[in-house]
Amino acid sequence: MSTTSLQKKRRTELDILRMLATIAVIATHLCGTAAKTLDVSTSLWAMINSVRAAVTWDVPAFVMISGCLFLRPQKEITIHDIYGKYIKHIAVCFMFWSAVFQLYYFLFAKNGLNWKGILSELLIGPYPFWYLYMLVGLYMIVPFLRKFTNEKQLLQYFIVLFIVFSFITNYATAIPVIGNIIDTILGKALFHFVLGFTGYYILGYYISQYGVSLKWEIVIYALGAIGVLVSCVGTTVQSRMQGEYNEWFSKYLMPNVIFESMAIFTLFTKRISKMQFSAKTVKLFSNMTQLGFGVYLIHALVIEVFNHLGITVLSFNSLFAIPILTVSVYLICIVIIYIIQRIPVVGKRIT
């Protein structure tokens, strides 16, 4: 098979973005843990916080890739597929790895939970597993979303509402006095349809399917740069005003993070997609994608082991520690998942 035909069959730019998003998630959790323990007035905290705030496009990128792939009219997907294949796989992975996490906590964390507490934590899952619950929710509404994916104007209208209401629900409600009124009105309206990660799902499909003009591409990149600045500076200023770490400005559904995520996704689908990759490169990133979900499932456990051994981004010069530990955790996870996937029958079912 030629390189060109391989690239047409495989969206290599999405494989690369997915790998980078996984690495960014690891960096987020390494930096987030450290940021919560440091004095927010120090320059070290500001640097670590800025790194964390600058990669908050990580989970939105996952969702946009998923929307891009699942909402395509060309992809045949039934409700039976959604529950019998995708949600079933997530459920199996969730329960298996949540049990592994709880066993680790029981043996090493000394959390003092009784059996009811352990059962509760088993069902809730470790902190990164919120993403799995959110993903299941998105899968459930895929059949509805696919009904208007061929309606460009409806998609545009949805995206406008998503962005506008992200401003209203986050920024407008923070305005003194009037913010409380707006929050009360929103509470009464129960306007949830265009809120949440569904917006990213639609955005991913729209940008990939319809693209953007050069003018809008430049605007998106500019807004993305502003978004990164707002995430970093906003988090720093707010945390120092309160005297403690506050990550409000770098939450995934903040408008600045939406713009940041749009810029990254646009760059990959508009520019990186035009690059010519060799057959070996296409295969490499395809293989990384096959391992990626498993890496997400276990990366927090590897970080926990590192923490247990006293290895954090504060163990040595953080400027070097962050990239070194991020890549180390990623590579260890890759090796572990690669080995697990070669276990007959169960290997791929739990990754």
Coordinates of N, CA, C and O in Angstrom, one line a residue, residues 7-117:
Q7 N -2.3 7.2 4.2 CA -2.8 8.4 4.8 C -4.2 8.7 4.6 O -4.9 9.2 5.5
K8 N -4.7 8.3 3.4 CA -6.2 8.5 3.2 C -7.0 7.6 4.0 O -8.1 8.0 4.5
K9 N -6.5 6.4 4.3 CA -7.2 5.5 5.1 C -7.1 5.8 6.5 O -8.0 5.6 7.3
R10 N -5.9 6.3 6.9 CA -5.6 6.6 8.3 C -5.5 8.1 8.6 O -4.7 8.7 7.8
R11 N -6.2 8.7 9.5 CA -6.0 10.1 9.8 C -4.8 10.3 10.7 O -5.0 10.4 11.9
T12 N -3.6 10.3 10.1 CA -2.4 10.3 10.9 C -2.3 11.6 11.8 O -1.8 11.5 12.9
E13 N -2.8 12.7 11.3 CA -2.8 13.9 12.1 C -3.5 13.8 13.4 O -3.2 14.3 14.4
L14 N -4.6 13.0 13.3 CA -5.4 12.8 14.5 C -4.7 11.8 15.5 O -4.8 11.9 16.7
D15 N -4.0 10.8 14.9 CA -3.2 9.9 15.7 C -2.1 10.7 16.5 O -1.9 10.4 17.7
I16 N -1.5 11.6 15.8 CA -0.4 12.4 16.4 C -1.0 13.3 17.5 O -0.5 13.4 18.6
L17 N -2.1 13.9 17.2 CA -2.8 14.8 18.2 C -3.2 14.0 19.4 O -3.1 14.5 20.5
R18 N -3.8 12.8 19.2 CA -4.2 12.0 20.3 C -3.0 11.6 21.2 O -3.1 11.6 22.4
M19 N -1.9 11.3 20.6 CA -0.7 11.0 21.4 C -0.2 12.2 22.2 O 0.1 12.1 23.4
L20 N -0.2 13.3 21.5 CA 0.2 14.6 22.2 C -0.7 14.9 23.4 O -0.3 15.4 24.4
A21 N -2.0 14.7 23.1 CA -3.0 15.0 24.2 C -2.8 14.0 25.4 O -3.0 14.4 26.5
T22 N -2.5 12.8 25.1 CA -2.2 11.8 26.2 C -1.0 12.3 27.0 O -1.0 12.3 28.2
I23 N 0.0 12.7 26.3 CA 1.2 13.2 27.0 C 0.9 14.5 27.8 O 1.3 14.7 28.9
A24 N 0.0 15.3 27.2 CA -0.4 16.6 27.9 C -1.2 16.2 29.2 O -1.1 16.9 30.2
V25 N -2.0 15.2 29.1 CA -2.8 14.8 30.3 C -1.8 14.4 31.4 O -2.0 14.7 32.6
I26 N -0.8 13.6 31.1 CA 0.2 13.2 32.1 C 0.9 14.5 32.7 O 1.0 14.6 33.9
A27 N 1.3 15.4 31.8 CA 1.9 16.6 32.3 C 0.9 17.4 33.2 O 1.3 18.0 34.3
T28 N -0.3 17.4 32.8 CA -1.4 18.1 33.6 C -1.4 17.6 35.1 O -1.5 18.3 36.0
H29 N -1.5 16.2 35.2 CA -1.6 15.6 36.5 C -0.3 15.7 37.3 O -0.3 15.9 38.5
L30 N 0.9 15.6 36.6 CA 2.1 15.8 37.3 C 2.2 17.2 37.9 O 2.6 17.4 39.1
C31 N 1.9 18.2 37.1 CA 2.0 19.6 37.5 C 0.9 20.0 38.5 O 1.1 20.8 39.4
G32 N -0.3 19.5 38.2 CA -1.4 19.8 39.1 C -1.2 19.4 40.6 O -1.5 20.1 41.5
T33 N -0.6 18.2 40.7 CA -0.3 17.6 42.0 C 0.7 18.5 42.7 O 0.6 18.9 43.9
A34 N 1.8 18.9 42.0 CA 2.8 19.8 42.6 C 2.3 21.2 42.9 O 2.6 21.8 44.0
A35 N 1.4 21.7 42.0 CA 0.9 23.1 42.2 C 0.1 23.2 43.5 O 0.1 24.3 44.1
K36 N -0.6 22.1 43.9 CA -1.4 22.2 45.0 C -0.6 22.2 46.3 O -1.2 22.5 47.4
T37 N 0.7 21.9 46.2 CA 1.5 21.8 47.5 C 2.4 23.0 47.6 O 3.0 23.2 48.7
L38 N 2.5 23.8 46.6 CA 3.5 25.0 46.7 C 2.8 26.3 47.1 O 1.6 26.4 47.0
D39 N 3.6 27.2 47.6 CA 3.2 28.5 47.9 C 2.9 29.3 46.6 O 3.8 29.3 45.7
V40 N 1.7 29.8 46.4 CA 1.3 30.4 45.1 C 2.0 31.7 44.8 O 2.0 32.2 43.7
S41 N 2.8 32.2 45.8 CA 3.5 33.5 45.6 C 4.9 33.2 45.0 O 5.5 34.2 44.6
T42 N 5.3 32.0 44.9 CA 6.7 31.7 44.4 C 6.7 31.6 42.9 O 5.7 31.3 42.2
S43 N 7.9 31.9 42.4 CA 8.1 31.8 40.9 C 8.0 30.4 40.4 O 7.6 30.1 39.3
L44 N 8.4 29.4 41.3 CA 8.4 28.0 40.9 C 6.9 27.6 40.7 O 6.6 26.9 39.7
W45 N 6.0 28.0 41.6 CA 4.6 27.7 41.5 C 4.1 28.3 40.2 O 3.3 27.6 39.4
A46 N 4.5 29.5 39.9 CA 4.0 30.2 38.7 C 4.4 29.5 37.4 O 3.6 29.3 36.5
M47 N 5.6 28.9 37.4 CA 6.1 28.2 36.2 C 5.3 26.9 36.1 O 4.8 26.6 35.0
I48 N 5.2 26.1 37.2 CA 4.5 24.9 37.1 C 3.0 25.1 36.7 O 2.4 24.3 35.9
N49 N 2.4 26.1 37.3 CA 1.0 26.4 37.0 C 0.8 26.8 35.6 O -0.2 26.4 34.9
S50 N 1.8 27.6 35.0 CA 1.7 28.0 33.6 C 1.7 26.8 32.7 O 1.0 26.8 31.7
V51 N 2.6 25.8 33.0 CA 2.7 24.6 32.2 C 1.3 23.9 32.2 O 0.8 23.5 31.2
R52 N 0.8 23.7 33.4 CA -0.5 23.0 33.5 C -1.6 23.7 32.8 O -2.4 23.1 32.1
A53 N -1.6 25.1 33.0 CA -2.7 25.8 32.4 C -2.6 25.8 30.8 O -3.6 25.9 30.1
A54 N -1.4 25.8 30.3 CA -1.2 25.8 28.9 C -1.6 24.6 28.1 O -1.7 24.6 26.9
V55 N -1.7 23.5 28.9 CA -2.1 22.2 28.2 C -3.5 21.7 28.5 O -3.8 20.5 28.4
T56 N -4.3 22.7 28.9 CA -5.7 22.3 29.2 C -6.5 21.9 27.9 O -7.7 21.6 28.0
W57 N -5.9 21.9 26.8 CA -6.6 21.5 25.5 C -6.6 20.0 25.4 O -7.2 19.4 24.5
D58 N -5.9 19.3 26.4 CA -5.7 17.9 26.3 C -7.0 17.0 26.2 O -7.3 16.3 25.2
V59 N -7.9 17.1 27.2 CA -9.1 16.4 27.2 C -10.1 16.9 26.1 O -10.7 16.1 25.4
P60 N -10.3 18.2 25.9 CA -11.1 18.7 24.8 C -10.6 18.1 23.4 O -11.4 17.8 22.6
A61 N -9.3 17.9 23.3 CA -8.8 17.4 22.0 C -9.3 15.9 21.8 O -9.7 15.5 20.7
F62 N -9.3 15.2 22.9 CA -9.8 13.8 22.9 C -11.2 13.8 22.4 O -11.6 13.0 21.5
V63 N -12.0 14.7 23.0 CA -13.5 14.7 22.7 C -13.7 15.2 21.2 O -14.6 14.7 20.5
M64 N -12.9 16.2 20.8 CA -13.1 16.7 19.4 C -12.7 15.6 18.4 O -13.3 15.4 17.3
I65 N -11.7 14.8 18.7 CA -11.3 13.7 17.8 C -12.4 12.7 17.8 O -12.8 12.2 16.7
S66 N -12.9 12.4 18.9 CA -14.0 11.4 19.0 C -15.2 11.9 18.2 O -15.9 11.1 17.4
G67 N -15.6 13.2 18.3 CA -16.7 13.7 17.6 C -16.5 13.7 16.1 O -17.3 13.3 15.3
C68 N -15.2 14.0 15.7 CA -14.8 14.0 14.3 C -15.0 12.6 13.7 O -15.5 12.5 12.6
L69 N -14.8 11.6 14.5 CA -14.8 10.2 13.9 C -16.2 9.6 14.1 O -16.7 8.9 13.2
F70 N -16.9 9.8 15.2 CA -18.2 9.2 15.4 C -19.4 9.8 14.7 O -20.4 9.2 14.5
L71 N -19.2 11.1 14.4 CA -20.4 11.8 13.8 C -20.4 11.8 12.3 O -21.3 12.3 11.6
R72 N -19.3 11.2 11.7 CA -19.3 11.1 10.2 C -20.4 10.3 9.7 O -20.6 9.2 10.1
P73 N -21.2 10.8 8.7 CA -22.3 10.0 8.1 C -21.8 8.7 7.5 O -22.5 7.8 7.4
Q74 N -20.5 8.8 7.0 CA -19.9 7.6 6.3 C -19.7 6.4 7.3 O -19.7 5.3 6.9
K75 N -19.6 6.7 8.6 CA -19.4 5.7 9.6 C -20.7 5.1 10.0 O -21.5 5.8 10.6
E76 N -20.9 3.8 9.7 CA -22.1 3.1 10.2 C -22.0 2.8 11.6 O -21.1 2.1 12.0
I77 N -22.9 3.3 12.4 CA -22.9 3.0 13.8 C -24.4 2.9 14.3 O -25.2 3.8 14.1
T78 N -24.7 1.8 15.0 CA -26.0 1.5 15.5 C -26.0 1.7 17.0 O -25.0 1.7 17.7
I79 N -27.2 1.7 17.6 CA -27.4 1.8 19.0 C -26.8 0.5 19.6 O -26.1 0.5 20.7
H80 N -26.9 -0.6 19.0 CA -26.3 -1.9 19.4 C -24.8 -1.8 19.5 O -24.2 -2.2 20.4
D81 N -24.2 -1.1 18.5 CA -22.8 -0.9 18.5 C -22.3 0.0 19.7 O -21.3 -0.3 20.3
I82 N -23.1 1.0 19.9 CA -22.8 1.9 21.0 C -22.7 1.2 22.3 O -21.8 1.4 23.1
Y83 N -23.7 0.4 22.6 CA -23.8 -0.2 23.9 C -23.0 -1.6 23.9 O -22.3 -1.9 24.9
G84 N -23.1 -2.3 22.8 CA -22.5 -3.7 22.8 C -21.0 -3.7 22.5 O -20.3 -4.6 22.9
K85 N -20.5 -2.6 22.0 CA -19.1 -2.5 21.6 C -18.4 -1.4 22.4 O -17.5 -1.7 23.2
Y86 N -18.8 -0.2 22.2 CA -18.0 0.9 22.8 C -18.2 1.1 24.3 O -17.3 1.2 25.1
I87 N -19.5 1.2 24.7 CA -19.8 1.4 26.2 C -19.4 0.1 27.0 O -18.8 0.2 28.1
K88 N -19.6 -1.0 26.4 CA -19.2 -2.3 27.0 C -17.7 -2.3 27.3 O -17.3 -2.7 28.4
H89 N -17.0 -1.9 26.3 CA -15.5 -1.9 26.4 C -15.1 -0.9 27.5 O -14.2 -1.3 28.4
I90 N -15.7 0.3 27.6 CA -15.3 1.2 28.6 C -15.7 0.7 30.0 O -14.9 0.8 30.9
A91 N -16.9 0.0 30.1 CA -17.3 -0.5 31.4 C -16.3 -1.6 31.9 O -16.0 -1.6 33.1
V92 N -15.9 -2.5 31.0 CA -15.0 -3.5 31.4 C -13.7 -2.9 31.9 O -13.1 -3.3 32.9
C93 N -13.1 -2.0 31.1 CA -11.9 -1.3 31.5 C -12.0 -0.6 32.8 O -11.1 -0.6 33.6
F94 N -13.1 0.1 32.9 CA -13.3 0.9 34.1 C -13.3 0.0 35.4 O -12.6 0.3 36.3
M95 N -14.1 -1.1 35.4 CA -14.2 -1.9 36.6 C -12.9 -2.6 36.9 O -12.4 -2.7 38.0
F96 N -12.2 -3.1 35.8 CA -10.9 -3.8 36.1 C -9.9 -2.9 36.6 O -9.3 -3.2 37.7
W97 N -9.7 -1.7 36.0 CA -8.6 -0.8 36.4 C -9.0 -0.1 37.7 O -8.1 0.3 38.5
S98 N -10.2 0.2 37.9 CA -10.6 0.8 39.2 C -10.3 -0.2 40.3 O -9.9 0.3 41.4
A99 N -10.5 -1.5 40.1 CA -10.2 -2.5 41.1 C -8.7 -2.5 41.4 O -8.3 -2.6 42.5
V100 N -7.9 -2.4 40.3 CA -6.5 -2.4 40.5 C -6.0 -1.2 41.3 O -5.2 -1.3 42.2
F101 N -6.6 0.0 41.0 CA -6.3 1.2 41.8 C -6.7 1.0 43.2 O -5.9 1.4 44.1
Q102 N -7.8 0.5 43.5 CA -8.3 0.3 44.9 C -7.4 -0.7 45.6 O -7.1 -0.5 46.8
L103 N -6.9 -1.7 44.9 CA -6.0 -2.7 45.5 C -4.7 -1.9 45.9 O -4.1 -2.1 47.0
Y104 N -4.2 -1.1 45.0 CA -3.0 -0.4 45.2 C -3.1 0.6 46.4 O -2.3 0.6 47.3
Y105 N -4.3 1.3 46.5 CA -4.5 2.2 47.6 C -4.6 1.5 48.9 O -4.1 1.9 50.0
F106 N -5.2 0.3 48.9 CA -5.4 -0.5 50.1 C -4.1 -1.0 50.6 O -3.8 -1.0 51.8
L107 N -3.2 -1.4 49.7 CA -1.9 -1.9 50.1 C -0.8 -0.8 50.5 O 0.0 -1.0 51.4
F108 N -0.9 0.3 49.8 CA 0.2 1.3 50.0 C -0.3 2.7 50.5 O 0.5 3.4 51.1
A109 N -1.6 3.1 50.2 CA -2.0 4.4 50.5 C -2.5 4.6 52.0 O -2.6 5.7 52.5
K110 N -2.9 3.5 52.6 CA -3.3 3.5 54.0 C -4.5 4.5 54.1 O -4.4 5.4 55.0
N111 N -5.5 4.4 53.2 CA -6.6 5.4 53.3 C -7.6 5.1 54.4 O -8.5 5.9 54.7
G112 N -7.5 3.9 55.0 CA -8.4 3.6 56.1 C -9.8 3.4 55.8 O -10.7 3.5 56.7
L113 N -10.2 3.2 54.6 CA -11.6 3.0 54.2 C -12.1 1.6 54.6 O -11.3 0.6 54.6
N114 N -13.4 1.5 55.0 CA -14.0 0.2 55.3 C -14.5 -0.3 53.9 O -14.3 0.3 52.9
W115 N -15.1 -1.5 54.0 CA -15.5 -2.1 52.7 C -16.5 -1.3 51.9 O -16.6 -1.3 50.7
K116 N -17.4 -0.5 52.7 CA -18.4 0.4 52.0 C -17.6 1.5 51.3 O -18.0 1.9 50.1
G117 N -16.6 2.0 51.9 CA -15.8 3.1 51.3 C -15.1 2.6 50.1 O -15.0 3.3 49.1

